Short mmCIF file of C-alpha atoms in Angstrom, two decimals:
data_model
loop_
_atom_site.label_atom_id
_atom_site.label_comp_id
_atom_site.label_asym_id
_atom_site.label_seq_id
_atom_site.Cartn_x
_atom_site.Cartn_y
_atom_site.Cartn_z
CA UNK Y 1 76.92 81.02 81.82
CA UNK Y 2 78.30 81.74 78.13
CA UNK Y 3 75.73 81.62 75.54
CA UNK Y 4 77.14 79.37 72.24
CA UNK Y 5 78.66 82.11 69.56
CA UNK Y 6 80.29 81.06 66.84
CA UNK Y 7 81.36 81.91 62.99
CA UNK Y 8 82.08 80.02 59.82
CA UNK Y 9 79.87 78.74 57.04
CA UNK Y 10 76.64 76.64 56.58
CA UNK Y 11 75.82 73.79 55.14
CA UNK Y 12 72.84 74.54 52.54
CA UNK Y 13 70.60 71.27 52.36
CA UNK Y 14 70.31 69.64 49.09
CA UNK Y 15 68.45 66.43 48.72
CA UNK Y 16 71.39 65.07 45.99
CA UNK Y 17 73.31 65.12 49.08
CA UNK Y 18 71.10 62.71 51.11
CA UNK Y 19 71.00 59.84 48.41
CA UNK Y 20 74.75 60.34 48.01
CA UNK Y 21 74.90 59.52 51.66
CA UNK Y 22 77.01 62.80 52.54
CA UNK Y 23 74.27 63.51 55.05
CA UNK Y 24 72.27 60.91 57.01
CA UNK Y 25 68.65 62.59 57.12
CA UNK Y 26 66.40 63.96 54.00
CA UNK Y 27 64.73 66.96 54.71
CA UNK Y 28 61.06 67.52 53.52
CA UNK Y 29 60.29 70.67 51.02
CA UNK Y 30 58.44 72.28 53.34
CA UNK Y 31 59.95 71.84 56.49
CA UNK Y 32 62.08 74.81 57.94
CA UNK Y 33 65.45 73.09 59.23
CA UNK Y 34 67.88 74.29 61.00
CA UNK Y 35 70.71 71.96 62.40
CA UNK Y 36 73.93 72.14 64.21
CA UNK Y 37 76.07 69.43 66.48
CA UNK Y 38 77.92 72.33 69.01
CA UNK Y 39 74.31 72.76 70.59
CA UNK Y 40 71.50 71.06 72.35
CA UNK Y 41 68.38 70.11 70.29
CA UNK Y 42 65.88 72.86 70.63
CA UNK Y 43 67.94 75.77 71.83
CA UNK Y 44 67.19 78.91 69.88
CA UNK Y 45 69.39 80.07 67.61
CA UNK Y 46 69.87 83.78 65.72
CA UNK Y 47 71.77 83.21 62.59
CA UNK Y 48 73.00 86.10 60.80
CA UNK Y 49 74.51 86.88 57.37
CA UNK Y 50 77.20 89.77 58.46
CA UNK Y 51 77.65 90.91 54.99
CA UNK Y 52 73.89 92.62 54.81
CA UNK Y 53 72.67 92.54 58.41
CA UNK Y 54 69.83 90.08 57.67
CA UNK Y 55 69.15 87.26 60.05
CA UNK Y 56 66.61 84.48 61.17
CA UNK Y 57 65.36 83.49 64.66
CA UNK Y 58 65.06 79.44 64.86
CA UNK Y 59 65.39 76.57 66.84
CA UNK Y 60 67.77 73.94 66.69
CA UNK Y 61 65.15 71.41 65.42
CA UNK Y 62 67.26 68.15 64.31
CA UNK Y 63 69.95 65.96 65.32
CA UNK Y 64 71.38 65.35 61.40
CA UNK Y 65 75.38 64.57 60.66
CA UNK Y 66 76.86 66.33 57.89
CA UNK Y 67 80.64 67.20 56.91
CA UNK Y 68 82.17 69.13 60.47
CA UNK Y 69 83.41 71.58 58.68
CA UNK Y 70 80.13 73.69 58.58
CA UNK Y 71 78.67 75.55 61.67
CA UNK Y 72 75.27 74.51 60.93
CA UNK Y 73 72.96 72.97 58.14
CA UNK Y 74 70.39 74.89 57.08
CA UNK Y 75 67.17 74.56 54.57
CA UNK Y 76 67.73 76.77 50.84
CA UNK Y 77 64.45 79.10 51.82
CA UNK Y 78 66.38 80.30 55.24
CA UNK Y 79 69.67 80.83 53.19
CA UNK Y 80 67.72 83.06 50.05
CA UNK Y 81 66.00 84.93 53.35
CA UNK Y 82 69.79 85.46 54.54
CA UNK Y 83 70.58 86.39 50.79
CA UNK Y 84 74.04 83.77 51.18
CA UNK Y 85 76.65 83.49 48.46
CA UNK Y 86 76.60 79.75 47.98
CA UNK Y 87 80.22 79.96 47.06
CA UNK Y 88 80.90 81.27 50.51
CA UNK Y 89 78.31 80.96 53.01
CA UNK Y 90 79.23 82.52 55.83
CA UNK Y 91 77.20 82.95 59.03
CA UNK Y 92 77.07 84.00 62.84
CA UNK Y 93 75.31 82.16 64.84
CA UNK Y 94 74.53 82.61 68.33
CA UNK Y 95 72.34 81.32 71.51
CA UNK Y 96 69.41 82.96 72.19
CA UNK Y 97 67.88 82.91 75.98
CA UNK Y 98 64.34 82.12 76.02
CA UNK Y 99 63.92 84.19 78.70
CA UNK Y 100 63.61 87.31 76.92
CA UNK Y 101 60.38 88.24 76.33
CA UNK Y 102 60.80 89.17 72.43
CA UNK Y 103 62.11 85.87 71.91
CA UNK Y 104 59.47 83.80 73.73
CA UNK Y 105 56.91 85.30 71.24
CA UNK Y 106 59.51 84.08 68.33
CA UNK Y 107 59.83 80.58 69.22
CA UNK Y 108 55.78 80.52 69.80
CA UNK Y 109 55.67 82.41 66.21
CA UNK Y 110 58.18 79.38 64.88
CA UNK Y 111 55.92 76.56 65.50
CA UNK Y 112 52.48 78.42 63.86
CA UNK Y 113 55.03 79.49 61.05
CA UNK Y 114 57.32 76.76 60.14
CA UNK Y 115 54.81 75.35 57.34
CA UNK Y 116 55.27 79.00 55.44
CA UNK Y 117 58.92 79.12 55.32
CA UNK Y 118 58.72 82.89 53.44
CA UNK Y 119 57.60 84.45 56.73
CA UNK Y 120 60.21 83.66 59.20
CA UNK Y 121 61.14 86.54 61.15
CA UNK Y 122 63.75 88.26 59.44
CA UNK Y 123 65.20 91.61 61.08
CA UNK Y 124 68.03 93.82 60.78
CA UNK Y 125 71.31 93.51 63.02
CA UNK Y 126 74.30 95.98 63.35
CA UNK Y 127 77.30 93.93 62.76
CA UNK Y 128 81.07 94.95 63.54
CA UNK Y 129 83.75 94.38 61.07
CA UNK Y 130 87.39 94.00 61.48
CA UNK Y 131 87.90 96.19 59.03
CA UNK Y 132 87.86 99.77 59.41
CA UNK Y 133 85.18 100.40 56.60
CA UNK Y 134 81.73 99.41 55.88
CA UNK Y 135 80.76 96.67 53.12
CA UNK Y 136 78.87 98.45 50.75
CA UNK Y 137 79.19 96.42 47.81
CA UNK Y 138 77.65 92.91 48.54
CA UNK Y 139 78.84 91.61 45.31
CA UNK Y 140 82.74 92.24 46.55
CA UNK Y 141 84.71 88.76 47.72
CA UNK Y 142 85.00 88.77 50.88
CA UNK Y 143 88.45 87.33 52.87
CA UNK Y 144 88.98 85.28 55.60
CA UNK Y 145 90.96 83.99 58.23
CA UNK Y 146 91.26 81.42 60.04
CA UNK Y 147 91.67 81.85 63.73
CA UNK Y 148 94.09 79.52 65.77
CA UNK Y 149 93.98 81.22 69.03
CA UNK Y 150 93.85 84.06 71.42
CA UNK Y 151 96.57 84.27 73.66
CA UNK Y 152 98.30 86.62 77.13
CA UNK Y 153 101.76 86.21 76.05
CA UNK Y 154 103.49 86.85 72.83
CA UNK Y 155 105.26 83.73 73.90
CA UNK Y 156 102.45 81.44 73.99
CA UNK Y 157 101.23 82.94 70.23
CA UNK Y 158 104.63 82.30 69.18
CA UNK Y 159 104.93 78.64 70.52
CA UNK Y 160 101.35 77.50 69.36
CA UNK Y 161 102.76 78.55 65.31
CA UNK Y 162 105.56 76.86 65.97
CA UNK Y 163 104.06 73.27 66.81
CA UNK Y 164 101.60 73.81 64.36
CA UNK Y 165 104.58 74.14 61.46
CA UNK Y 166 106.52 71.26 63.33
CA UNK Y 167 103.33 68.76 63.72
CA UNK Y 168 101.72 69.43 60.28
CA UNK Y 169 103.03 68.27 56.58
CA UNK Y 170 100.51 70.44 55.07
CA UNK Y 171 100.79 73.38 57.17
CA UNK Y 172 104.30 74.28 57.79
CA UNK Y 173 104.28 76.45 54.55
CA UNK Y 174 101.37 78.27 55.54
CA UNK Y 175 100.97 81.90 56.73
CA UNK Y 176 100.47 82.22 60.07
CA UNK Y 177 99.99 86.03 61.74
CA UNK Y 178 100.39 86.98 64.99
CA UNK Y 179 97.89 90.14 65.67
CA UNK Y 180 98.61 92.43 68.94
CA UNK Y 181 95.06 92.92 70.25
CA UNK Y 182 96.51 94.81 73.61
CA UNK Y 183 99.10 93.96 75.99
CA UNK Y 184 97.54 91.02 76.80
CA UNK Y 185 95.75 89.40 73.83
CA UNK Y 186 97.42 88.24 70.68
CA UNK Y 187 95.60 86.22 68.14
CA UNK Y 188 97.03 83.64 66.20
CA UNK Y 189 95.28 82.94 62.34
CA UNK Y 190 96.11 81.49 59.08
CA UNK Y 191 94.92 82.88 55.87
CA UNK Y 192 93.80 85.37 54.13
CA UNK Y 193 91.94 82.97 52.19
CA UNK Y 194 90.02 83.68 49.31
CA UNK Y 195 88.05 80.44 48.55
CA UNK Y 196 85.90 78.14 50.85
CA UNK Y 197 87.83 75.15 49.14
CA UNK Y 198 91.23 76.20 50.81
CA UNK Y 199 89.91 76.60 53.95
CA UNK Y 200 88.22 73.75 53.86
CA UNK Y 201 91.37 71.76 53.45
CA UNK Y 202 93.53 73.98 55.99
CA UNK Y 203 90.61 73.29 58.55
CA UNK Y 204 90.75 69.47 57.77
CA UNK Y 205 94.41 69.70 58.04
CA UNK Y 206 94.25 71.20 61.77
CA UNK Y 207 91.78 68.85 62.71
CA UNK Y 208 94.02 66.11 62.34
CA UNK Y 209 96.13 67.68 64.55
CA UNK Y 210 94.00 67.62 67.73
CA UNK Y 211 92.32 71.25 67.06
CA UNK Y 212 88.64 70.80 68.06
CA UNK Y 213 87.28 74.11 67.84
CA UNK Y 214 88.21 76.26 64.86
CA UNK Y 215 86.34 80.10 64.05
CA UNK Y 216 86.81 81.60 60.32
CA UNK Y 217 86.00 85.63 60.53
CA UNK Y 218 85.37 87.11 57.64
CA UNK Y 219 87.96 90.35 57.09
CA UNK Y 220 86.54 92.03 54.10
#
């Protein structure tokens, strides 16, 4: 069985956003929260900030609705420990199996810790890039992409942009890429993008055109 990967950017808790109703659970101060829909409650979770290497270990601890655009909502201490941009978030995040011995002693750390948010486990984690050189400069804006699809044919990449362009208003002026991966993978993406705010929009706009699930990589 497939363990859940997936990319794209978290939601970073803010009470405001509770008694403005975007979000249908408040969140105590000291309570370390992690939440996402495309997952059972209380699988564990490794989320990781690709642009340093840092990342957390922690369970999927609440069932809590926010916009479906995020990956995953998490509390402000676990994105500082991640050292996030809040103008672009972006995260891995990926299933942990419980049967690993170094994780067992994790998820019995998380329940001891969870009242001292500063000392969740934090560790390093070699990332790849699709770029050919290393980020160096954390400060740099990063680009992104949105992708569509991975496909065997050209034919099949080609047809999927094309109903996209015929199907959406808001889309068919878009750049869409086709990417050779080998002979028999081509990916389909929109973008680059530059801002979470345009990619929020293009991801709304696919959305309403039956797209369920939709993975931003980061390029740069």
């Amino acid at each position: 069985k497939k363990t859940y990967f997936s990319k794209g950017f978290a939601y970073i808790y803010n009470e405001k956003d509770y008694e403005n109703k975007i979000i249908n659970k408040k969140i105590k101060s000291n309570e370390t929260i992690i939440s996402t829909n495309n997952i059972r409650r209380g699988a564990l979770l490794k989320i990781s900030n690709p642009r340093n290497g840092k990342n957390i270990i922690a369970k999927n601890s609440k069932k809590i609705n926010y916009p479906d655009f995020y990956k995953i909502l998490i509390v402000e201490n676990l994105a500082q420990q991640l050292n996030l941009n809040k103008d672009y978030p972006y995260i891995e995040i990926e299933e942990i199996k419980k049967n690993k011995s170094f994780i067992a002693k994790k998820a019995e750390m998380h329940a001891e810790e969870k009242q001292v948010p500063n000392k969740a486990p934090v560790e390093k984690v070699k990332i790849s890039n699709l770029g050919k050189k290393s980020i160096n400069k954390l400060e740099e804006r990063p680009k992104f992409v949105i992708i569509l699809g991975n496909f065997y044919s050209l034919n099949s990449a080609k047809n999927l942009k094309k109903r996209i362009y015929s199907e959406s208003q808001l889309l068919k002026n878009k750049k869409i890429s086709i990417k050779k991966i080998n002979d028999n993978n081509y990916e389909v993406f929109l973008g680059p993008y530059y801002t979470i705010n345009i990619i929020k929009n293009d991801y709304i706009a696919l959305k309403q055109i039956n797209f369920e699930e939709i993975d931003v990589k980061i390029i740069k």
